[in-house]
Amino acid sequence: MNQISKPQASLPADSCQDQVMLNQWHVVAYSDELVAGKLLPVTLLERDLVAWRDKDGVAHVWEDLCVHRGARLSKGFIQDNKVVCPYHGWRYDGTAACVFMPAAPQEKPMKKARTIPHQTQEKYGFIWVCLGTPLKDIPVFAEWDDPTYKKVHAGPYPFRSGYRALDNFVDPTHFPFVHAGVNGVFDEPDPIAPYEVSEGEDGLATTEVKVTQPYGDPRGLPVHSYYAYKIMRPLVAYFQKRLVIIDPARQHEGNPRDRFCTYFTAQPVDHSTSIVRICCGTNFDKQPTVEEVRKRQDLVYAQDAAIVDTQRPERIPADLRYELHHRSDLLGQKYRTWLKGMGLTYGIHGAL
């Protein structure tokens, strides 16, 4: 499904008011988590929401609130393709309007008897929500529609700062230390050659960055990996890496077209809580199993979180003066400057 349920509404004053963040599309669930007939509570930017799928397969995300007496709709249930409030049984249809009040079954519900829906879209196996007015479309994941790529979702992975998690995702210099024996070699860390970062309409992009990886893909083969990164939104990023098997005697097992890519999303639950969800794509001639891909990702993201969640300040500093930077950190520097240039304040250290 790739349908959008229509929006509404102003946000309560006690929630996130950062318009840049409100106007982004954010992932709040995997598509397969949204099962017809069940309500799914989620939290985005400190707003408690309820997600559900109607009988036509369309995804909806609303404020988790019955306008009658403030009960949580997520504690209710779905009946006859309508969300039923657990408190007084008010029933809401797919347009977010109350269509039945059990205490007054003969009366037509008032026009104001509506929940607060948010723009919702299903794409790339994720449920996306925008609490404001989307400034841009959901960023493209080109491999999703390429049948030569096998796609595997992995996660969810809890992190504190979604920005810190993304910054780590696009940083190859930590590989030999955080992922020794997997993504890098502790005793022989790769010198990072100068690379370029360009900025365009859809964010930041790098030229290739070469690293050596003893377990560089789910096949378990040592490879030279050439990473090309993109940061497409404040909390959405991507890489594609070109793989070259190091052992000449085994290079026949690979192909010059071999690629491994990852589409990265971070859901900002609040200032200091986020949920990372990813989709990996591989086009190897002998594809790894879903279990093999997820096992590797589970290992890597657990190693990442163990370090990233200890970083201070916890909220990422967009002002470059707060941290020391090196030329090998070029993409991280550009990312911080890019965030600052947007005027983002939510989850940003030193912002008002």
PDB file of C-alpha atoms in Angstrom, residues 99-338:
ATOM      1  CA  VAL A  99     -20.580   8.101  13.628  1.00  0.00           C
ATOM      2  CA  PHE A 100     -22.284   6.533  16.662  1.00  0.00           C
ATOM      3  CA  MET A 101     -22.792   7.404  20.332  1.00  0.00           C
ATOM      4  CA  PRO A 102     -24.305   4.482  22.282  1.00  0.00           C
ATOM      5  CA  ALA A 103     -25.782   6.774  24.941  1.00  0.00           C
ATOM      6  CA  ALA A 104     -27.775   8.564  22.215  1.00  0.00           C
ATOM      7  CA  PRO A 105     -28.176   6.029  19.425  1.00  0.00           C
ATOM      8  CA  GLN A 106     -30.823   8.041  17.566  1.00  0.00           C
ATOM      9  CA  GLU A 107     -28.815  11.263  17.510  1.00  0.00           C
ATOM     10  CA  LYS A 108     -26.377  12.270  14.809  1.00  0.00           C
ATOM     11  CA  PRO A 109     -22.982  13.019  16.406  1.00  0.00           C
ATOM     12  CA  MET A 110     -21.927  16.670  16.495  1.00  0.00           C
ATOM     13  CA  LYS A 111     -19.568  17.960  13.770  1.00  0.00           C
ATOM     14  CA  LYS A 112     -16.891  18.500  16.415  1.00  0.00           C
ATOM     15  CA  ALA A 113     -17.052  14.837  17.390  1.00  0.00           C
ATOM     16  CA  ARG A 114     -13.855  13.942  15.520  1.00  0.00           C
ATOM     17  CA  THR A 115     -10.523  12.477  16.431  1.00  0.00           C
ATOM     18  CA  ILE A 116      -7.309  14.225  15.329  1.00  0.00           C
ATOM     19  CA  PRO A 117      -5.844  12.421  12.297  1.00  0.00           C
ATOM     20  CA  HIS A 118      -2.353  12.943  10.921  1.00  0.00           C
ATOM     21  CA  GLN A 119      -1.037  12.523   7.413  1.00  0.00           C
ATOM     22  CA  THR A 120      -0.054   8.895   7.014  1.00  0.00           C
ATOM     23  CA  GLN A 121       1.731   7.100   4.219  1.00  0.00           C
ATOM     24  CA  GLU A 122       2.946   3.543   3.761  1.00  0.00           C
ATOM     25  CA  LYS A 123       6.147   3.166   1.809  1.00  0.00           C
ATOM     26  CA  TYR A 124       9.199   0.873   1.710  1.00  0.00           C
ATOM     27  CA  GLY A 125       7.615  -1.409   4.284  1.00  0.00           C
ATOM     28  CA  PHE A 126       7.319   1.402   6.846  1.00  0.00           C
ATOM     29  CA  ILE A 127       4.433   3.460   8.244  1.00  0.00           C
ATOM     30  CA  TRP A 128       5.254   7.163   7.898  1.00  0.00           C
ATOM     31  CA  VAL A 129       3.539  10.043   9.708  1.00  0.00           C
ATOM     32  CA  CYS A 130       3.771  13.828   9.423  1.00  0.00           C
ATOM     33  CA  LEU A 131       2.359  15.906  12.270  1.00  0.00           C
ATOM     34  CA  GLY A 132       2.548  19.136  10.274  1.00  0.00           C
ATOM     35  CA  THR A 133       2.654  19.969   6.572  1.00  0.00           C
ATOM     36  CA  PRO A 134       5.220  17.899   4.653  1.00  0.00           C
ATOM     37  CA  LEU A 135       7.923  20.086   3.159  1.00  0.00           C
ATOM     38  CA  LYS A 136       9.153  17.268   0.922  1.00  0.00           C
ATOM     39  CA  ASP A 137       8.207  13.776  -0.167  1.00  0.00           C
ATOM     40  CA  ILE A 138       9.488  10.696   1.621  1.00  0.00           C
ATOM     41  CA  PRO A 139      13.096  10.263   0.446  1.00  0.00           C
ATOM     42  CA  VAL A 140      13.672   7.788  -2.347  1.00  0.00           C
ATOM     43  CA  PHE A 141      14.925   4.251  -1.704  1.00  0.00           C
ATOM     44  CA  ALA A 142      15.826   3.305  -5.258  1.00  0.00           C
ATOM     45  CA  GLU A 143      16.567  -0.381  -4.615  1.00  0.00           C
ATOM     46  CA  TRP A 144      13.074  -1.012  -3.211  1.00  0.00           C
ATOM     47  CA  ASP A 145      11.575  -1.390  -6.680  1.00  0.00           C
ATOM     48  CA  ASP A 146      14.598  -3.177  -8.164  1.00  0.00           C
ATOM     49  CA  PRO A 147      13.796  -6.910  -8.338  1.00  0.00           C
ATOM     50  CA  THR A 148      17.510  -7.818  -8.359  1.00  0.00           C
ATOM     51  CA  TYR A 149      17.751  -6.648  -4.738  1.00  0.00           C
ATOM     52  CA  LYS A 150      16.571  -8.698  -1.797  1.00  0.00           C
ATOM     53  CA  LYS A 151      15.121  -6.408   0.858  1.00  0.00           C
ATOM     54  CA  VAL A 152      15.235  -7.209   4.585  1.00  0.00           C
ATOM     55  CA  HIS A 153      13.918  -5.024   7.410  1.00  0.00           C
ATOM     56  CA  ALA A 154      15.850  -5.106  10.673  1.00  0.00           C
ATOM     57  CA  GLY A 155      15.312  -3.636  14.107  1.00  0.00           C
ATOM     58  CA  PRO A 156      13.771  -1.880  15.895  1.00  0.00           C
ATOM     59  CA  TYR A 157      16.876  -0.629  17.694  1.00  0.00           C
ATOM     60  CA  PRO A 158      16.493   1.762  20.651  1.00  0.00           C
ATOM     61  CA  PHE A 159      18.868   4.720  20.809  1.00  0.00           C
ATOM     62  CA  ARG A 160      18.806   7.905  22.813  1.00  0.00           C
ATOM     63  CA  SER A 161      19.457  10.612  20.242  1.00  0.00           C
ATOM     64  CA  GLY A 162      18.260   9.828  16.747  1.00  0.00           C
ATOM     65  CA  TYR A 163      20.688  12.443  15.418  1.00  0.00           C
ATOM     66  CA  ARG A 164      23.611  10.764  17.190  1.00  0.00           C
ATOM     67  CA  ALA A 165      22.472   7.409  15.823  1.00  0.00           C
ATOM     68  CA  LEU A 166      22.367   8.783  12.269  1.00  0.00           C
ATOM     69  CA  ASP A 167      25.716  10.522  12.690  1.00  0.00           C
ATOM     70  CA  ASN A 168      27.163   7.154  13.730  1.00  0.00           C
ATOM     71  CA  PHE A 169      25.494   5.411  10.776  1.00  0.00           C
ATOM     72  CA  VAL A 170      27.389   7.616   8.302  1.00  0.00           C
ATOM     73  CA  ASP A 171      30.738   7.443  10.148  1.00  0.00           C
ATOM     74  CA  PRO A 172      33.130   4.712   8.894  1.00  0.00           C
ATOM     75  CA  THR A 173      36.017   5.767  11.159  1.00  0.00           C
ATOM     76  CA  HIS A 174      34.556   3.967  14.199  1.00  0.00           C
ATOM     77  CA  PHE A 175      34.482   0.568  12.470  1.00  0.00           C
ATOM     78  CA  PRO A 176      37.845  -0.835  13.712  1.00  0.00           C
ATOM     79  CA  PHE A 177      37.015  -0.008  17.334  1.00  0.00           C
ATOM     80  CA  VAL A 178      33.265  -0.428  17.849  1.00  0.00           C
ATOM     81  CA  HIS A 179      33.002  -3.275  15.316  1.00  0.00           C
ATOM     82  CA  ALA A 180      36.446  -4.889  15.529  1.00  0.00           C
ATOM     83  CA  GLY A 181      36.562  -8.176  13.654  1.00  0.00           C
ATOM     84  CA  VAL A 182      33.329  -7.381  11.834  1.00  0.00           C
ATOM     85  CA  ASN A 183      33.437  -4.010  10.083  1.00  0.00           C
ATOM     86  CA  GLY A 184      37.074  -3.195  10.765  1.00  0.00           C
ATOM     87  CA  VAL A 185      40.447  -4.434  12.027  1.00  0.00           C
ATOM     88  CA  PHE A 186      41.434  -3.138  15.458  1.00  0.00           C
ATOM     89  CA  ASP A 187      45.200  -3.518  14.985  1.00  0.00           C
ATOM     90  CA  GLU A 188      45.139  -2.099  11.469  1.00  0.00           C
ATOM     91  CA  PRO A 189      42.555   0.687  11.306  1.00  0.00           C
ATOM     92  CA  ASP A 190      42.036   2.058   7.834  1.00  0.00           C
ATOM     93  CA  PRO A 191      43.449   5.488   7.047  1.00  0.00           C
ATOM     94  CA  ILE A 192      40.526   7.408   5.610  1.00  0.00           C
ATOM     95  CA  ALA A 193      41.431   9.125   2.357  1.00  0.00           C
ATOM     96  CA  PRO A 194      39.975  12.580   1.690  1.00  0.00           C
ATOM     97  CA  TYR A 195      36.464  12.432   0.272  1.00  0.00           C
ATOM     98  CA  GLU A 196      33.956  14.986  -0.924  1.00  0.00           C
ATOM     99  CA  VAL A 197      30.508  15.956   0.356  1.00  0.00           C
ATOM    100  CA  SER A 198      28.000  17.683  -1.897  1.00  0.00           C
ATOM    101  CA  GLU A 199      24.722  19.333  -0.921  1.00  0.00           C
ATOM    102  CA  GLY A 200      21.668  19.291  -3.143  1.00  0.00           C
ATOM    103  CA  GLU A 201      17.893  19.504  -3.044  1.00  0.00           C
ATOM    104  CA  ASP A 202      17.683  16.115  -1.361  1.00  0.00           C
ATOM    105  CA  GLY A 203      20.382  16.583   1.255  1.00  0.00           C
ATOM    106  CA  LEU A 204      24.033  15.562   1.548  1.00  0.00           C
ATOM    107  CA  ALA A 205      25.967  12.962  -0.449  1.00  0.00           C
ATOM    108  CA  THR A 206      29.557  11.702  -0.390  1.00  0.00           C
ATOM    109  CA  THR A 207      31.980  10.258  -2.848  1.00  0.00           C
ATOM    110  CA  GLU A 208      33.163   6.728  -2.031  1.00  0.00           C
ATOM    111  CA  VAL A 209      35.025   5.995   1.214  1.00  0.00           C
ATOM    112  CA  LYS A 210      37.171   2.828   1.170  1.00  0.00           C
ATOM    113  CA  VAL A 211      37.510   0.582   4.242  1.00  0.00           C
ATOM    114  CA  THR A 212      38.661  -2.991   4.913  1.00  0.00           C
ATOM    115  CA  GLN A 213      36.099  -5.293   6.506  1.00  0.00           C
ATOM    116  CA  PRO A 214      36.873  -8.833   7.720  1.00  0.00           C
ATOM    117  CA  TYR A 215      33.143  -9.671   7.796  1.00  0.00           C
ATOM    118  CA  GLY A 216      31.953  -6.993   5.444  1.00  0.00           C
ATOM    119  CA  ASP A 217      28.739  -8.547   4.256  1.00  0.00           C
ATOM    120  CA  PRO A 218      26.346 -11.316   5.323  1.00  0.00           C
ATOM    121  CA  ARG A 219      28.315 -13.876   3.268  1.00  0.00           C
ATOM    122  CA  GLY A 220      31.073 -13.609   5.866  1.00  0.00           C
ATOM    123  CA  LEU A 221      33.850 -12.825   3.389  1.00  0.00           C
ATOM    124  CA  PRO A 222      36.657 -10.283   3.960  1.00  0.00           C
ATOM    125  CA  VAL A 223      36.098  -7.412   1.544  1.00  0.00           C
ATOM    126  CA  HIS A 224      37.179  -3.963   0.575  1.00  0.00           C
ATOM    127  CA  SER A 225      34.038  -1.849   0.920  1.00  0.00           C
ATOM    128  CA  TYR A 226      33.496   1.441  -0.865  1.00  0.00           C
ATOM    129  CA  TYR A 227      30.797   3.395   0.982  1.00  0.00           C
ATOM    130  CA  ALA A 228      28.756   6.154  -0.639  1.00  0.00           C
ATOM    131  CA  TYR A 229      26.567   7.915   1.925  1.00  0.00           C
ATOM    132  CA  LYS A 230      23.481  10.095   1.703  1.00  0.00           C
ATOM    133  CA  ILE A 231      21.738  12.107   4.419  1.00  0.00           C
ATOM    134  CA  MET A 232      18.357  12.886   2.937  1.00  0.00           C
ATOM    135  CA  ARG A 233      16.409  14.233   5.924  1.00  0.00           C
ATOM    136  CA  PRO A 234      17.332  15.116   9.508  1.00  0.00           C
ATOM    137  CA  LEU A 235      16.604  11.526  10.583  1.00  0.00           C
ATOM    138  CA  VAL A 236      16.703   9.556   7.312  1.00  0.00           C
ATOM    139  CA  ALA A 237      19.944   8.388   5.694  1.00  0.00           C
ATOM    140  CA  TYR A 238      21.277   5.773   3.315  1.00  0.00           C
ATOM    141  CA  PHE A 239      24.423   4.106   2.133  1.00  0.00           C
ATOM    142  CA  GLN A 240      25.347   1.890  -0.758  1.00  0.00           C
ATOM    143  CA  LYS A 241      28.626   0.031  -0.562  1.00  0.00           C
ATOM    144  CA  ARG A 242      30.466  -1.556  -3.438  1.00  0.00           C
ATOM    145  CA  LEU A 243      32.085  -4.829  -2.425  1.00  0.00           C
ATOM    146  CA  VAL A 244      35.344  -6.329  -3.643  1.00  0.00           C
ATOM    147  CA  ILE A 245      36.413  -9.692  -2.187  1.00  0.00           C
ATOM    148  CA  ILE A 246      39.980  -9.361  -0.902  1.00  0.00           C
ATOM    149  CA  ASP A 247      41.220 -12.933  -1.452  1.00  0.00           C
ATOM    150  CA  PRO A 248      42.121 -13.292  -5.162  1.00  0.00           C
ATOM    151  CA  ALA A 249      41.396 -17.011  -4.966  1.00  0.00           C
ATOM    152  CA  ARG A 250      37.800 -16.300  -3.952  1.00  0.00           C
ATOM    153  CA  GLN A 251      37.054 -13.262  -6.079  1.00  0.00           C
ATOM    154  CA  HIS A 252      35.159 -15.486  -8.506  1.00  0.00           C
ATOM    155  CA  GLU A 253      32.531 -15.808  -5.766  1.00  0.00           C
ATOM    156  CA  GLY A 254      31.691 -12.135  -6.200  1.00  0.00           C
ATOM    157  CA  ASN A 255      30.711  -9.812  -8.998  1.00  0.00           C
ATOM    158  CA  PRO A 256      31.762  -6.227  -9.811  1.00  0.00           C
ATOM    159  CA  ARG A 257      28.102  -5.282  -9.468  1.00  0.00           C
ATOM    160  CA  ASP A 258      27.815  -6.597  -5.893  1.00  0.00           C
ATOM    161  CA  ARG A 259      26.186  -4.017  -3.651  1.00  0.00           C
ATOM    162  CA  PHE A 260      24.933  -3.859  -0.087  1.00  0.00           C
ATOM    163  CA  CYS A 261      22.728  -0.911   0.833  1.00  0.00           C
ATOM    164  CA  THR A 262      20.879   0.262   3.925  1.00  0.00           C
ATOM    165  CA  TYR A 263      17.997   2.722   4.240  1.00  0.00           C
ATOM    166  CA  PHE A 264      18.073   4.174   7.772  1.00  0.00           C
ATOM    167  CA  THR A 265      15.238   5.858   9.712  1.00  0.00           C
ATOM    168  CA  ALA A 266      15.057   7.152  13.276  1.00  0.00           C
ATOM    169  CA  GLN A 267      11.752   7.829  15.039  1.00  0.00           C
ATOM    170  CA  PRO A 268      12.089  10.705  17.553  1.00  0.00           C
ATOM    171  CA  VAL A 269       9.953   9.547  20.471  1.00  0.00           C
ATOM    172  CA  ASP A 270      11.059  12.532  22.531  1.00  0.00           C
ATOM    173  CA  HIS A 271      14.163  14.675  23.074  1.00  0.00           C
ATOM    174  CA  SER A 272      16.233  11.764  24.333  1.00  0.00           C
ATOM    175  CA  THR A 273      14.532   8.611  23.048  1.00  0.00           C
ATOM    176  CA  SER A 274      14.494   7.303  19.496  1.00  0.00           C
ATOM    177  CA  ILE A 275      13.813   4.089  17.613  1.00  0.00           C
ATOM    178  CA  VAL A 276      15.951   3.126  14.624  1.00  0.00           C
ATOM    179  CA  ARG A 277      14.478   0.977  11.862  1.00  0.00           C
ATOM    180  CA  ILE A 278      16.342  -0.020   8.717  1.00  0.00           C
ATOM    181  CA  CYS A 279      15.879  -1.841   5.444  1.00  0.00           C
ATOM    182  CA  CYS A 280      18.859  -3.605   3.888  1.00  0.00           C
ATOM    183  CA  GLY A 281      19.166  -4.476   0.223  1.00  0.00           C
ATOM    184  CA  THR A 282      21.562  -6.975  -1.377  1.00  0.00           C
ATOM    185  CA  ASN A 283      21.977  -8.068  -4.996  1.00  0.00           C
ATOM    186  CA  PHE A 284      24.521 -10.865  -4.514  1.00  0.00           C
ATOM    187  CA  ASP A 285      24.322 -13.850  -6.813  1.00  0.00           C
ATOM    188  CA  LYS A 286      23.937 -16.109  -3.793  1.00  0.00           C
ATOM    189  CA  GLN A 287      21.687 -14.142  -1.501  1.00  0.00           C
ATOM    190  CA  PRO A 288      22.069 -14.356   2.286  1.00  0.00           C
ATOM    191  CA  THR A 289      19.023 -15.504   4.228  1.00  0.00           C
ATOM    192  CA  VAL A 290      16.797 -13.071   6.091  1.00  0.00           C
ATOM    193  CA  GLU A 291      18.099 -14.536   9.347  1.00  0.00           C
ATOM    194  CA  GLU A 292      21.735 -13.978   8.314  1.00  0.00           C
ATOM    195  CA  VAL A 293      21.108 -10.352   7.420  1.00  0.00           C
ATOM    196  CA  ARG A 294      19.232  -9.620  10.649  1.00  0.00           C
ATOM    197  CA  LYS A 295      21.791 -11.432  12.804  1.00  0.00           C
ATOM    198  CA  ARG A 296      24.550  -9.201  11.472  1.00  0.00           C
ATOM    199  CA  GLN A 297      22.502  -6.016  11.846  1.00  0.00           C
ATOM    200  CA  ASP A 298      21.449  -6.931  15.388  1.00  0.00           C
ATOM    201  CA  LEU A 299      25.119  -7.368  16.330  1.00  0.00           C
ATOM    202  CA  VAL A 300      26.295  -4.122  14.717  1.00  0.00           C
ATOM    203  CA  TYR A 301      23.503  -1.906  16.082  1.00  0.00           C
ATOM    204  CA  ALA A 302      23.882  -3.328  19.599  1.00  0.00           C
ATOM    205  CA  GLN A 303      27.586  -2.480  19.456  1.00  0.00           C
ATOM    206  CA  ASP A 304      26.744   1.000  18.167  1.00  0.00           C
ATOM    207  CA  ALA A 305      24.139   1.735  20.843  1.00  0.00           C
ATOM    208  CA  ALA A 306      26.505   0.663  23.628  1.00  0.00           C
ATOM    209  CA  ILE A 307      28.789   3.569  22.669  1.00  0.00           C
ATOM    210  CA  VAL A 308      26.489   6.120  21.037  1.00  0.00           C
ATOM    211  CA  ASP A 309      24.176   6.205  24.051  1.00  0.00           C
ATOM    212  CA  THR A 310      27.109   7.282  26.226  1.00  0.00           C
ATOM    213  CA  GLN A 311      28.015  10.312  24.086  1.00  0.00           C
ATOM    214  CA  ARG A 312      27.869  13.716  25.717  1.00  0.00           C
ATOM    215  CA  PRO A 313      26.160  15.985  25.242  1.00  0.00           C
ATOM    216  CA  GLU A 314      23.369  13.532  24.603  1.00  0.00           C
ATOM    217  CA  ARG A 315      21.658  15.925  22.217  1.00  0.00           C
ATOM    218  CA  ILE A 316      23.777  16.508  19.146  1.00  0.00           C
ATOM    219  CA  PRO A 317      25.535  19.902  19.035  1.00  0.00           C
ATOM    220  CA  ALA A 318      24.830  21.531  15.682  1.00  0.00           C
ATOM    221  CA  ASP A 319      27.320  24.297  16.469  1.00  0.00           C
ATOM    222  CA  LEU A 320      30.753  22.988  15.464  1.00  0.00           C
ATOM    223  CA  ARG A 321      32.416  24.802  18.371  1.00  0.00           C
ATOM    224  CA  TYR A 322      31.100  22.246  20.863  1.00  0.00           C
ATOM    225  CA  GLU A 323      33.181  19.332  19.508  1.00  0.00           C
ATOM    226  CA  LEU A 324      36.564  18.795  17.903  1.00  0.00           C
ATOM    227  CA  HIS A 325      36.446  17.783  14.241  1.00  0.00           C
ATOM    228  CA  HIS A 326      38.945  16.279  11.824  1.00  0.00           C
ATOM    229  CA  ARG A 327      38.870  16.155   8.016  1.00  0.00           C
ATOM    230  CA  SER A 328      37.868  12.466   8.242  1.00  0.00           C
ATOM    231  CA  ASP A 329      34.697  13.687  10.007  1.00  0.00           C
ATOM    232  CA  LEU A 330      33.705  15.829   7.023  1.00  0.00           C
ATOM    233  CA  LEU A 331      30.225  14.345   6.577  1.00  0.00           C
ATOM    234  CA  GLY A 332      29.513  14.675  10.302  1.00  0.00           C
ATOM    235  CA  GLN A 333      30.576  18.314  10.190  1.00  0.00           C
ATOM    236  CA  LYS A 334      28.399  18.982   7.156  1.00  0.00           C
ATOM    237  CA  TYR A 335      25.475  17.210   8.846  1.00  0.00           C
ATOM    238  CA  ARG A 336      25.675  19.457  11.906  1.00  0.00           C
ATOM    239  CA  THR A 337      25.957  22.596   9.799  1.00  0.00           C
ATOM    240  CA  TRP A 338      23.056  21.402   7.631  1.00  0.00           C
TER     241      TRP A 338
END
